[in-house]
mmCIF file of C-alpha atoms in Angstrom:
data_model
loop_
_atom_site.group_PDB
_atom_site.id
_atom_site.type_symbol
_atom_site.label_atom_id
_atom_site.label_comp_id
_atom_site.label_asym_id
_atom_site.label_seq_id
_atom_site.Cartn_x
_atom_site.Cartn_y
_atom_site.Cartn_z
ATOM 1 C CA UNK A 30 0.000 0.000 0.000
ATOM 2 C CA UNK A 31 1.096 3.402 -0.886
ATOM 3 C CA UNK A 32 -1.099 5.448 1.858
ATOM 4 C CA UNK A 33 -1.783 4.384 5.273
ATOM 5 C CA UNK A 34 -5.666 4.785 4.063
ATOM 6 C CA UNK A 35 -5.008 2.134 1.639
ATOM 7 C CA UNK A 36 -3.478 -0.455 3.873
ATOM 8 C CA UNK A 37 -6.655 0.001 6.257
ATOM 9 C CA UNK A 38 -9.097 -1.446 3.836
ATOM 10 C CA UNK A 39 -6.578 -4.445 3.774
ATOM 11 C CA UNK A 40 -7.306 -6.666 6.382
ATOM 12 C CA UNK A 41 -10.673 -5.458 6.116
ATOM 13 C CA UNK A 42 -11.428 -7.292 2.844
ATOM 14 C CA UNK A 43 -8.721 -9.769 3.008
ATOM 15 C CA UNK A 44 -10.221 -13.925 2.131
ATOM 16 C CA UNK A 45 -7.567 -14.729 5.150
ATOM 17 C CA UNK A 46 -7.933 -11.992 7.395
ATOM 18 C CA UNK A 47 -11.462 -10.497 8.631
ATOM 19 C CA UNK A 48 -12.717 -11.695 4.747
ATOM 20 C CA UNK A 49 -15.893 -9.602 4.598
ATOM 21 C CA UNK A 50 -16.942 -9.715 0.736
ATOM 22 C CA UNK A 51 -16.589 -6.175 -0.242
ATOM 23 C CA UNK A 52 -16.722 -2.361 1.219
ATOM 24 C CA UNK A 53 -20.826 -2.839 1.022
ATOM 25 C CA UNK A 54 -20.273 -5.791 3.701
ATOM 26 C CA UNK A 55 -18.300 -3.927 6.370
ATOM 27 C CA UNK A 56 -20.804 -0.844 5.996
ATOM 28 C CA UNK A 57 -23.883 -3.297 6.397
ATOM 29 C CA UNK A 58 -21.698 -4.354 9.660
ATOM 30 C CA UNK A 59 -21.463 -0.936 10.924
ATOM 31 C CA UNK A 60 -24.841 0.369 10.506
ATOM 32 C CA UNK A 61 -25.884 -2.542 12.995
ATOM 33 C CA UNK A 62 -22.673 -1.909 15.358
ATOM 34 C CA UNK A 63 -23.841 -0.897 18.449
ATOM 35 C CA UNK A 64 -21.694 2.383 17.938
ATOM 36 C CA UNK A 65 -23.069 3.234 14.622
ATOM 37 C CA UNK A 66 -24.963 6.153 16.386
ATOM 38 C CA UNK A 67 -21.562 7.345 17.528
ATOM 39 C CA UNK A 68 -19.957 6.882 13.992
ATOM 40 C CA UNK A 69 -22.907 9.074 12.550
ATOM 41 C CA UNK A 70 -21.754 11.926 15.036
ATOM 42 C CA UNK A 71 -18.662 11.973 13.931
ATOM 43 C CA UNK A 72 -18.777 11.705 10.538
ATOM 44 C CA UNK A 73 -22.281 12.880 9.690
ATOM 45 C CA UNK A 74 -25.605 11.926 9.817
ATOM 46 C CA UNK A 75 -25.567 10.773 6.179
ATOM 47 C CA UNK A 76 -22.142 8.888 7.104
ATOM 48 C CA UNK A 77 -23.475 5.672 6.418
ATOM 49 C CA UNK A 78 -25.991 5.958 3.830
ATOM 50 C CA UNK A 79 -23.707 5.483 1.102
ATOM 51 C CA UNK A 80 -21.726 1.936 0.800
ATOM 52 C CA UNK A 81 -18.887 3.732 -0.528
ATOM 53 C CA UNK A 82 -18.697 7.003 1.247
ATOM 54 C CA UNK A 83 -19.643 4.932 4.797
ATOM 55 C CA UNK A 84 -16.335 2.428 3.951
ATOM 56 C CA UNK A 85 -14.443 5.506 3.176
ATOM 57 C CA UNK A 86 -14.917 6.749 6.689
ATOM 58 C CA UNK A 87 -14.130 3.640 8.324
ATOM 59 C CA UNK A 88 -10.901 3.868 6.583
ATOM 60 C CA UNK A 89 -10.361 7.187 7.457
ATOM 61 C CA UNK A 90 -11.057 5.904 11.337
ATOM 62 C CA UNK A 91 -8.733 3.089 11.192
ATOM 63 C CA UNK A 92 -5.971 5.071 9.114
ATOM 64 C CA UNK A 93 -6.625 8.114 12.274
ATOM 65 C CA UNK A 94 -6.144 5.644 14.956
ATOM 66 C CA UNK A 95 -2.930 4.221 13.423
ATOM 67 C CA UNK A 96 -1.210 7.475 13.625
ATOM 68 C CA UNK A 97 -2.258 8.331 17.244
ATOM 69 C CA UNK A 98 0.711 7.465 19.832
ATOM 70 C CA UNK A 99 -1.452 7.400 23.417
ATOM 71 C CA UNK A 100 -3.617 5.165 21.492
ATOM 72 C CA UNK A 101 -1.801 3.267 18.977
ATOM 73 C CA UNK A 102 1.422 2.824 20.421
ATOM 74 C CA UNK A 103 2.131 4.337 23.724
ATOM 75 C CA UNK A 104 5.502 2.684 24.514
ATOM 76 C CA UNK A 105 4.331 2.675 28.163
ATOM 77 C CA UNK A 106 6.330 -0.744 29.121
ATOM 78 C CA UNK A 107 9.009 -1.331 31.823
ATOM 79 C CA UNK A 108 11.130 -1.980 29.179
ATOM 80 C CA UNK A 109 10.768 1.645 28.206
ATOM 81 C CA UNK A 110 11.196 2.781 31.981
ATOM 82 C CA UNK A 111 14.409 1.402 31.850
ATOM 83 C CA UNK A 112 15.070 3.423 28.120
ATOM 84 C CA UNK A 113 13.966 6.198 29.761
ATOM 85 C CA UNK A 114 16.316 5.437 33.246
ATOM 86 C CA UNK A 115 13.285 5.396 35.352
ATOM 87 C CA UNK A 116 13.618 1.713 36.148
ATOM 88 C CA UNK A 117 16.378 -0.732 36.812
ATOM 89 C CA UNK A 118 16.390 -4.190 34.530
ATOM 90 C CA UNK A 119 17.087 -7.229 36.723
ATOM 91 C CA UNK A 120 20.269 -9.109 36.333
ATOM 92 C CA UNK A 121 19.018 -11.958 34.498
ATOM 93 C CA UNK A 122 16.933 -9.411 32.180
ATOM 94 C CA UNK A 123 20.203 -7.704 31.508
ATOM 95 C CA UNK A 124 21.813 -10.785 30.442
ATOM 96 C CA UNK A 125 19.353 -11.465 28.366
ATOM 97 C CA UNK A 126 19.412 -8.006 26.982
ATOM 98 C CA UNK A 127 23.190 -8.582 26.624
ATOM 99 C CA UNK A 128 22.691 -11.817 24.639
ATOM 100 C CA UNK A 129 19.920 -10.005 22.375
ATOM 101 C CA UNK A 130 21.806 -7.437 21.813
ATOM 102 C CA UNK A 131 25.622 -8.820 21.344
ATOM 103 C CA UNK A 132 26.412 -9.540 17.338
ATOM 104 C CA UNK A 133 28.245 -12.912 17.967
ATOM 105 C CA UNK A 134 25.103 -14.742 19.942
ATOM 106 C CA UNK A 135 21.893 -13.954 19.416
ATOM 107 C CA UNK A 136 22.602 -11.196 17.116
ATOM 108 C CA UNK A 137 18.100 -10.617 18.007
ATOM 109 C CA UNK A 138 18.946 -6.522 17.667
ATOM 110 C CA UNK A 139 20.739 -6.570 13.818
ATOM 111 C CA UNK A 140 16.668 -6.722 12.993
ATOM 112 C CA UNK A 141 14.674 -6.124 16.088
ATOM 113 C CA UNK A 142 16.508 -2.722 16.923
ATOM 114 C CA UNK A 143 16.496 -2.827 20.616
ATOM 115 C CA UNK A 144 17.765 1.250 21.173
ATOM 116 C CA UNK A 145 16.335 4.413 21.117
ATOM 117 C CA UNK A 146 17.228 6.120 17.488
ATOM 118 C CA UNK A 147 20.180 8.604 17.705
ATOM 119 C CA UNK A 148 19.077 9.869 14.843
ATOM 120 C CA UNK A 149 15.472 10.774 15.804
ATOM 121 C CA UNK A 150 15.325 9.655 19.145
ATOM 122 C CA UNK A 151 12.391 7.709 18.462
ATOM 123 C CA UNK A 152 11.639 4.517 21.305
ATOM 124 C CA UNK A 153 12.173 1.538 19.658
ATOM 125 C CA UNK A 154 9.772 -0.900 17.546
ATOM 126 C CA UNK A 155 11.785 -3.721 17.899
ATOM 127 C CA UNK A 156 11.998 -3.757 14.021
ATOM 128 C CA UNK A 157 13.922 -2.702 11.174
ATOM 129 C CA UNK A 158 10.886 -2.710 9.004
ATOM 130 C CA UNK A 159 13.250 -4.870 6.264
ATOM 131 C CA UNK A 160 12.436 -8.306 4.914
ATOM 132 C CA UNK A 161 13.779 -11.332 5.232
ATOM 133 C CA UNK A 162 13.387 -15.251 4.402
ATOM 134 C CA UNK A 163 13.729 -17.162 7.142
ATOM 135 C CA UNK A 164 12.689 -20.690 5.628
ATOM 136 C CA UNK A 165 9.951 -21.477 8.274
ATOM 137 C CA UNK A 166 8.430 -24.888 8.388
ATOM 138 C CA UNK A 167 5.456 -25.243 6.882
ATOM 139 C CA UNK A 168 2.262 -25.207 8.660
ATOM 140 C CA UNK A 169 -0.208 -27.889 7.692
ATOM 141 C CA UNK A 170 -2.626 -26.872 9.461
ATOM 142 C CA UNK A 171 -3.601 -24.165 7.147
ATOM 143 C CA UNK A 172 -6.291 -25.049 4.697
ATOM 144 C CA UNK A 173 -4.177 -23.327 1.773
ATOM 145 C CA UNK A 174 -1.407 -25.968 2.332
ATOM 146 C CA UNK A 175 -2.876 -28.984 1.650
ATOM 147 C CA UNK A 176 -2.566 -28.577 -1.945
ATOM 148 C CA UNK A 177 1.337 -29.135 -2.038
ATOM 149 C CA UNK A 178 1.843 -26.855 -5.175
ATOM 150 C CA UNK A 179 0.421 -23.737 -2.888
ATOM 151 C CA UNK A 180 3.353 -21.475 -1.597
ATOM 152 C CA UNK A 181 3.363 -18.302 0.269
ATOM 153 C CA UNK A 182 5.860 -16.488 -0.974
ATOM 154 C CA UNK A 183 5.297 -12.966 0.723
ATOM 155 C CA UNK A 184 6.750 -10.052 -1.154
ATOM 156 C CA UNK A 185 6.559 -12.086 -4.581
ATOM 157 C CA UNK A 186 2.840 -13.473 -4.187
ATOM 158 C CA UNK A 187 0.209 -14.488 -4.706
ATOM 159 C CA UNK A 188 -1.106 -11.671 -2.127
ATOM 160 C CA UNK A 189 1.458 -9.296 -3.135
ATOM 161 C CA UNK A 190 1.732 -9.020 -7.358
ATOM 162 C CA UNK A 191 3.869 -5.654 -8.275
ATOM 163 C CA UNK A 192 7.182 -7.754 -7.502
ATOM 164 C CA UNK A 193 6.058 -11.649 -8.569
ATOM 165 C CA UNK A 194 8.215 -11.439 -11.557
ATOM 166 C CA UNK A 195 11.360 -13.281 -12.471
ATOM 167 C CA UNK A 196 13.788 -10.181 -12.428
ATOM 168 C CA UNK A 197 12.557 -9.807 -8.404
ATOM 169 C CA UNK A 198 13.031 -14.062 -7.516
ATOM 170 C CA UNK A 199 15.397 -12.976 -5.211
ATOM 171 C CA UNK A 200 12.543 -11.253 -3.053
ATOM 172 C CA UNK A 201 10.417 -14.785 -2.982
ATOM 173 C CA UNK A 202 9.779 -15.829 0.554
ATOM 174 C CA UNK A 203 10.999 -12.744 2.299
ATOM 175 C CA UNK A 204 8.109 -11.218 4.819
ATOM 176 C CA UNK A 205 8.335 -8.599 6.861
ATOM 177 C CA UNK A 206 10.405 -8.371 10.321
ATOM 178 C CA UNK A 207 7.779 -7.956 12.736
ATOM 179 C CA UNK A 208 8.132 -5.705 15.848
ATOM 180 C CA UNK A 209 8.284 -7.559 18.742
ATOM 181 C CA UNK A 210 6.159 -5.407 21.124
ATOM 182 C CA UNK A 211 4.094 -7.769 23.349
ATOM 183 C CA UNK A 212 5.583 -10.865 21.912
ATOM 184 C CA UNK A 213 4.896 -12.598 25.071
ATOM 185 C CA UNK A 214 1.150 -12.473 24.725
ATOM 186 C CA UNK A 215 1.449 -13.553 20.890
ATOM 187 C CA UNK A 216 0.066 -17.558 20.772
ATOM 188 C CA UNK A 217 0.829 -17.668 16.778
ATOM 189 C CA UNK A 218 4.526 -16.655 15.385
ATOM 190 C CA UNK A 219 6.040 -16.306 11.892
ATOM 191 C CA UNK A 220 4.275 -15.157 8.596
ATOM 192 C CA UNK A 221 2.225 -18.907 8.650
ATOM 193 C CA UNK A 222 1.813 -19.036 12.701
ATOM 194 C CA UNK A 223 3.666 -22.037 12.549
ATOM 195 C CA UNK A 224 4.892 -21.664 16.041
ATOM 196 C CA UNK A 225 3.245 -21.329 19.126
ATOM 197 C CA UNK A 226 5.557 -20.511 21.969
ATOM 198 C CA UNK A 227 8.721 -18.051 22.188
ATOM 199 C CA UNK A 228 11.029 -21.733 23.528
ATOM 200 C CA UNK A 229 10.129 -22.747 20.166
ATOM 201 C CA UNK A 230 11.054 -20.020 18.094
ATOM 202 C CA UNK A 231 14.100 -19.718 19.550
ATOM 203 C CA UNK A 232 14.803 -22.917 19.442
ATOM 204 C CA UNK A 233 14.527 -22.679 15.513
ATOM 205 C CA UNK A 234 16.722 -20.073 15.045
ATOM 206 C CA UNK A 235 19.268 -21.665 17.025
ATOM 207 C CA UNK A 236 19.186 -25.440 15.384
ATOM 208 C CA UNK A 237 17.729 -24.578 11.846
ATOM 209 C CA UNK A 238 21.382 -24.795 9.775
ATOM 210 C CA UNK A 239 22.618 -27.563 12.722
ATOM 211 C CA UNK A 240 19.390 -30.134 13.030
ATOM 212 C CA UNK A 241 17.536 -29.425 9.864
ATOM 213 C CA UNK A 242 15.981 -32.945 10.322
ATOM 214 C CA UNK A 243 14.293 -31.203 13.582
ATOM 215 C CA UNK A 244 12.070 -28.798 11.344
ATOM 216 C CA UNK A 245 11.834 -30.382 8.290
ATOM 217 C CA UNK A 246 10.297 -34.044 6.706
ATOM 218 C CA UNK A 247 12.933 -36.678 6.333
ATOM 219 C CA UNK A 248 13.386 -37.803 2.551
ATOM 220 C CA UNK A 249 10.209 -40.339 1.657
ATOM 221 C CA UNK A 250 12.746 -42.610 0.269
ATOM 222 C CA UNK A 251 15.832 -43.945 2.051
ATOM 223 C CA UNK A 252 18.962 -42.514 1.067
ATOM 224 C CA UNK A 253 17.194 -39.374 -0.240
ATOM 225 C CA UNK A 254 18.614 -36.182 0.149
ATOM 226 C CA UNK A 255 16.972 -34.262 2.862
ATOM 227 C CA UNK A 256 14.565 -31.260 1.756
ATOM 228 C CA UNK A 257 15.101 -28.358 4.001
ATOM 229 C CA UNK A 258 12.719 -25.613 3.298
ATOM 230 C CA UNK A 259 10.082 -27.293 2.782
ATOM 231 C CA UNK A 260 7.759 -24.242 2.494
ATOM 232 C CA UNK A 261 9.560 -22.818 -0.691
ATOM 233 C CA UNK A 262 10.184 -23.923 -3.642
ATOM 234 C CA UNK A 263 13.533 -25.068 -4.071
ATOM 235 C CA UNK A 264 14.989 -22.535 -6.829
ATOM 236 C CA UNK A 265 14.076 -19.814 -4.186
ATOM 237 C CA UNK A 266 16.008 -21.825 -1.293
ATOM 238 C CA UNK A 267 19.157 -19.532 -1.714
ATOM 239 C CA UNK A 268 17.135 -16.676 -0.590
ATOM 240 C CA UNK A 269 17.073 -17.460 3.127
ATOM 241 C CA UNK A 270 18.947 -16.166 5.858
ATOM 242 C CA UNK A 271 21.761 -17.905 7.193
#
C-alpha cells in the first residue's frame, strides 16, 4: 500500500484476514454496530448511507487511529522505563538483553533494533521494518497448504503481485520483520503461525542450519537427500537467511 488509508481497507477485505466480501459488507456491519450512532456523530448523519462514502470513513477511522501514539502505540512498558532510566532491569533481564543485543550470539537486535534512534530519538519498535526469508516450516494446518503446489511467498505473491516477476526471484519468501512489542502475549509466530511458543522459536533459530531434520520431513525414500525448506520452492532456497 502506498497510503496508510489504503493499507486500512486491507485486512478489512482480506479472504484470510477479517474476509468480509466487499466495502458494502463492512458498511452493512457498521450500521448494525452498536456504535453506529456514535460513527454518525462523527462523521455525519448521512455517514453511512452510502456503501462507498460509509467504507471511506471507516478507513479514514482506522488510518486516524494508526497514527495516534497514546492510542496506537504508547511505549508505556518497563522496558521503556528502563530506556527512559526510570527503572532498573534485573540481572538476568540484563543478560538477556546482553545476549539479544551482542552480534556474535543472538545477534536478536541486527533486525529487532532494541535502542532508542540517535538519529530521531524515536523509542524503539523492535523492528527494522526490512524483509527477510527465514525458511519457516510449513504449517499444515492451514487449509491453503494442503494442496502441495500452494506457496506463500510474501513479497513475490500471490497476495502481493507488483514484484512476482522473475527479475525480483530474489525477493520470494521474504516477509516482513515484525516488531516484537508484546511478543509474550502472541500464541501464533512467523508469517504462517507455525509456532506457538517463544522456547520454540528460539529454538529454531538456534538449530535450523545444525538439526535441519528437527524442522523439516525426512526424505520419503531412504537414502534421499533431505529437503530443508520445505515451504519454498527449491529454486528460491538460496534466498534465506543464514
Amino acid at each position: 500500500a502506498s497510503t496508510l488509508h489504503e493499507q486500512a481497507a486491507i485486512p478489512l477485505l482480506a479472504a484470510h484476514e477479517m474476509a468480509n466480501a466487499s466495502p458494502a459488507a463492512v458498511v452493512a456491519r457498521l450500521r448494525a454496530a452498536p456504535y453506529a450512532a456514535q460513527f454518525r456523530d462523527t462523521f455525519g448523519a448521512d455517514a453511512l448511507d452510502d456503501d462507498a462514502r460509509g467504507f471511506q470513513w471507516a478507513t479514514l477511522a482506522l488510518e486516524m487511529f494508526q497514527q495516534d501514539p497514546q492510542q496506537f502505540y504508547p511505549y508505556s512498558s518497563r522496558f521503556d522505563d528502563f530506556l527512559r532510566g526510570k527503572a532498573p532491569l534485573a540481572a538476568n533481564e540484563m543478560r538477556g538483553l546482553a545476549l539479544f543485543n551482542d552480534e556474535k550470539k543472538g545477534n536478536c537486535a541486527s533486525c529487532h533494533v532494541s535502542e532508542v534512534s540517535a538519529n530521531s530519538g524515536a523509542f524503539p519498535a523492535f523492528s527494522d521494518f526490512g524483509f527477510i526469508a527465514l525458511g519457516v516450516p510449513r504449517n499444515r494446518a492451514l487449509p491453503a497448504n494442503r494442496d502441495p503446489a500452494f506457496h506463500d511467498l510474501g513479497l513475490c505473491g500471490p497476495d502481493r503481485t507488483d514484484l512476482s516477476g522473475p527479475e525480483n526471484a530474489g525477493l520470494c519468501g521474504a516477509f516482513r520483520t515484525p516488531t516484537l512489542r508484546n511478543v509474550a502475549v502472541r500464541q501464533a509466530f512467523f508469517h504462517n503461525g507455525v509456532m506457538h511458543s517463544l522456547q520454540e522459536v528460539v529454538r529454531f533459530y538456534v538449530t535450523r542450519d545444525l538439526q535441519p531434520q528437527r524442522w523439516y520431513p525426512y526424505p520419503s525414500r531412504k537414502g534421499g537427500a533431505h529437503r530443508r525448506y520445505d515451504d519454498l520452492p527449491a529454486q528460491y532456497a538460496g534466498n534465506v537467511n543464514t
